[in-house]
């Protein structure tokens, strides 16, 4: 049993022996995770994020990787880009509702978010920071339709299809998974 346990540990952590001789493993292509350190399955680490005005301490509502070593963080009223080095910048802000569940297009040009408060699905053009509501009337409901003819009830999870043609939304209040063409 000890042999199987040691082999399982090597497979999970990438090390050939104990933790002392393990090297950091790449988190994304060419990115040796300086803010993550050595990768051990199940290890939890709090990230010290540095914002434009100093250390960042916000209520985060969603996170999505851009598949290139950085990621996006949704807060109540802002969408933030976090670089591989841990630097934070604002991509977009939201005056009504807020950013919650996030999904990023495979090419990294668009983010999609489910707004739990306003019952809408939005698209964010990453380069410009433009926010557009693509589905949802802004009122609670369960109607299928195009644009504001569709209704959601507290959407909070979102995922994008591999070809970026649709997003799938966890419509929490309606207890449904909804497909939105994008």
Short mmCIF file of C-alpha atoms in Angstrom, two decimals:
data_model
loop_
_atom_site.label_atom_id
_atom_site.label_comp_id
_atom_site.label_asym_id
_atom_site.label_seq_id
_atom_site.Cartn_x
_atom_site.Cartn_y
_atom_site.Cartn_z
CA UNK A 1 0.00 0.00 0.00
CA UNK A 2 2.88 2.38 0.74
CA UNK A 3 4.30 1.84 -2.75
CA UNK A 4 0.97 2.67 -4.40
CA UNK A 5 0.61 5.74 -2.20
CA UNK A 6 4.10 7.03 -3.14
CA UNK A 7 3.43 6.41 -6.86
CA UNK A 8 0.10 8.22 -6.58
CA UNK A 9 1.85 11.16 -4.89
CA UNK A 10 4.46 11.37 -7.68
CA UNK A 11 1.72 11.32 -10.31
CA UNK A 12 -0.27 14.02 -8.56
CA UNK A 13 2.59 16.40 -7.79
CA UNK A 14 5.06 15.66 -10.55
CA UNK A 15 7.91 15.05 -8.07
CA UNK A 16 10.08 11.95 -8.09
CA UNK A 17 10.51 11.94 -4.32
CA UNK A 18 9.35 14.00 -1.38
CA UNK A 19 8.10 17.57 -1.55
CA UNK A 20 11.60 19.03 -1.05
CA UNK A 21 12.82 18.09 -4.53
CA UNK A 22 9.72 19.13 -6.46
CA UNK A 23 9.92 21.89 -9.05
CA UNK A 24 7.14 24.34 -9.96
CA UNK A 25 5.09 23.06 -12.88
CA UNK A 26 3.81 25.23 -15.72
CA UNK A 27 0.28 26.53 -15.17
CA UNK A 28 -0.12 27.83 -18.71
CA UNK A 29 2.08 27.67 -21.81
CA UNK A 30 5.51 28.99 -20.87
CA UNK A 31 4.37 30.38 -17.51
CA UNK A 32 6.29 29.11 -14.48
CA UNK A 33 3.76 30.13 -11.84
CA UNK A 34 5.69 32.56 -9.60
CA UNK A 35 2.53 33.40 -7.64
CA UNK A 36 1.50 29.75 -7.34
CA UNK A 37 4.75 27.89 -6.51
CA UNK A 38 4.90 24.10 -6.64
CA UNK A 39 1.68 22.39 -7.74
CA UNK A 40 0.22 19.91 -5.27
CA UNK A 41 -3.34 18.66 -5.90
CA UNK A 42 -5.59 19.88 -3.09
CA UNK A 43 -3.20 22.67 -1.99
CA UNK A 44 -5.04 25.98 -1.42
CA UNK A 45 -3.14 29.27 -1.66
CA UNK A 46 -4.49 32.79 -1.28
CA UNK A 47 -3.18 35.06 -4.02
CA UNK A 48 -1.79 38.47 -3.07
CA UNK A 49 -3.18 40.60 -5.90
CA UNK A 50 -1.76 44.06 -6.52
CA UNK A 51 -4.22 46.59 -7.94
CA UNK A 52 -3.69 49.94 -9.63
CA UNK A 53 -3.97 51.59 -6.21
CA UNK A 54 -2.22 48.92 -4.11
CA UNK A 55 -3.23 45.54 -2.67
CA UNK A 56 -6.61 44.32 -3.89
CA UNK A 57 -9.21 43.17 -1.40
CA UNK A 58 -12.67 42.91 -2.97
CA UNK A 59 -15.66 40.64 -2.96
CA UNK A 60 -15.03 38.41 -5.97
CA UNK A 61 -18.07 36.90 -7.69
CA UNK A 62 -16.50 35.02 -10.59
CA UNK A 63 -13.21 34.08 -12.21
CA UNK A 64 -12.16 32.85 -15.68
CA UNK A 65 -8.76 31.95 -17.15
CA UNK A 66 -7.71 33.48 -20.43
CA UNK A 67 -5.73 30.32 -21.28
CA UNK A 68 -2.50 32.36 -21.59
CA UNK A 69 -1.48 32.62 -17.94
CA UNK A 70 -3.72 35.47 -16.84
CA UNK A 71 -7.34 35.55 -15.73
CA UNK A 72 -10.35 37.78 -15.17
CA UNK A 73 -12.10 38.44 -11.87
CA UNK A 74 -15.70 39.63 -11.58
CA UNK A 75 -16.57 41.86 -8.64
CA UNK A 76 -19.91 43.43 -7.80
CA UNK A 77 -19.38 46.32 -10.22
CA UNK A 78 -16.09 45.74 -12.06
CA UNK A 79 -14.42 43.26 -14.35
CA UNK A 80 -10.71 43.00 -13.63
CA UNK A 81 -7.80 41.54 -15.61
CA UNK A 82 -5.14 39.85 -13.47
CA UNK A 83 -1.78 39.42 -15.21
CA UNK A 84 0.43 36.36 -14.77
CA UNK A 85 2.52 38.45 -12.37
CA UNK A 86 -0.55 39.27 -10.23
CA UNK A 87 -1.06 42.90 -11.37
CA UNK A 88 -4.69 43.97 -11.64
CA UNK A 89 -6.34 46.44 -14.01
CA UNK A 90 -9.98 47.33 -14.63
CA UNK A 91 -11.38 46.13 -17.97
CA UNK A 92 -15.00 47.27 -17.58
CA UNK A 93 -17.43 48.60 -15.01
CA UNK A 94 -21.15 48.01 -14.59
CA UNK A 95 -23.50 50.71 -13.30
CA UNK A 96 -26.52 48.45 -12.81
CA UNK A 97 -26.44 44.91 -11.51
CA UNK A 98 -22.97 43.45 -11.42
CA UNK A 99 -20.58 40.92 -12.87
CA UNK A 100 -21.06 37.38 -11.58
CA UNK A 101 -20.40 34.13 -13.46
CA UNK A 102 -17.76 34.48 -16.19
CA UNK A 103 -16.75 32.59 -19.33
CA UNK A 104 -14.10 33.65 -21.84
CA UNK A 105 -14.06 32.91 -25.55
CA UNK A 106 -11.33 30.51 -26.69
CA UNK A 107 -9.51 33.35 -28.50
CA UNK A 108 -9.70 35.58 -25.40
CA UNK A 109 -11.42 38.48 -27.17
CA UNK A 110 -14.83 38.23 -25.46
CA UNK A 111 -16.02 37.58 -21.95
CA UNK A 112 -19.57 36.55 -21.20
CA UNK A 113 -21.17 37.09 -17.82
CA UNK A 114 -24.38 36.11 -16.09
CA UNK A 115 -25.84 38.95 -14.01
CA UNK A 116 -27.65 37.45 -11.02
CA UNK A 117 -29.21 40.80 -10.00
CA UNK A 118 -30.57 42.09 -13.33
CA UNK A 119 -31.34 38.65 -14.82
CA UNK A 120 -29.31 39.38 -17.97
CA UNK A 121 -26.47 37.86 -19.97
CA UNK A 122 -23.78 40.27 -21.13
CA UNK A 123 -20.85 40.26 -23.54
CA UNK A 124 -17.69 42.23 -22.78
CA UNK A 125 -15.28 43.11 -25.58
CA UNK A 126 -11.98 42.71 -23.74
CA UNK A 127 -9.92 45.11 -25.90
CA UNK A 128 -12.44 47.97 -25.65
CA UNK A 129 -14.15 47.23 -22.32
CA UNK A 130 -17.55 47.59 -24.00
CA UNK A 131 -20.40 45.83 -22.18
CA UNK A 132 -23.48 44.75 -24.18
CA UNK A 133 -26.57 42.94 -22.92
CA UNK A 134 -27.22 40.09 -25.35
CA UNK A 135 -30.13 38.35 -23.60
CA UNK A 136 -32.57 39.01 -20.79
CA UNK A 137 -35.31 41.53 -20.20
CA UNK A 138 -34.04 42.69 -16.84
CA UNK A 139 -37.08 41.23 -15.08
CA UNK A 140 -37.49 37.81 -13.51
CA UNK A 141 -39.07 35.19 -15.74
CA UNK A 142 -38.56 32.00 -17.71
CA UNK A 143 -39.25 32.97 -21.31
CA UNK A 144 -37.22 31.79 -24.30
CA UNK A 145 -36.73 34.42 -26.98
CA UNK A 146 -34.23 36.70 -28.68
CA UNK A 147 -32.50 39.53 -26.80
CA UNK A 148 -34.74 41.27 -24.27
CA UNK A 149 -37.66 38.94 -25.12
CA UNK A 150 -35.82 36.23 -23.12
CA UNK A 151 -36.14 36.11 -19.35
CA UNK A 152 -33.96 34.60 -16.63
CA UNK A 153 -34.33 34.22 -12.89
CA UNK A 154 -31.01 34.77 -11.12
CA UNK A 155 -28.54 33.38 -13.70
CA UNK A 156 -25.23 32.75 -11.98
CA UNK A 157 -23.13 30.21 -13.88
CA UNK A 158 -22.00 30.38 -17.48
CA UNK A 159 -19.84 28.34 -19.88
CA UNK A 160 -18.98 28.88 -23.53
CA UNK A 161 -19.13 26.27 -26.28
CA UNK A 162 -15.77 25.24 -27.80
CA UNK A 163 -16.62 26.97 -31.10
CA UNK A 164 -17.83 30.16 -29.31
CA UNK A 165 -21.25 29.92 -30.96
CA UNK A 166 -23.24 29.72 -27.72
CA UNK A 167 -23.06 30.13 -23.97
CA UNK A 168 -24.79 27.83 -21.52
CA UNK A 169 -26.33 29.50 -18.49
CA UNK A 170 -27.24 28.04 -15.11
CA UNK A 171 -30.59 29.78 -14.59
CA UNK A 172 -30.67 29.27 -10.83
CA UNK A 173 -34.17 30.54 -10.01
CA UNK A 174 -35.75 28.56 -12.83
CA UNK A 175 -33.63 25.47 -12.15
CA UNK A 176 -32.77 25.21 -15.86
CA UNK A 177 -29.76 25.24 -18.14
CA UNK A 178 -30.33 27.75 -20.92
CA UNK A 179 -28.51 28.04 -24.27
CA UNK A 180 -27.87 31.53 -25.62
CA UNK A 181 -26.59 31.93 -29.19
CA UNK A 182 -23.71 34.39 -29.34
#
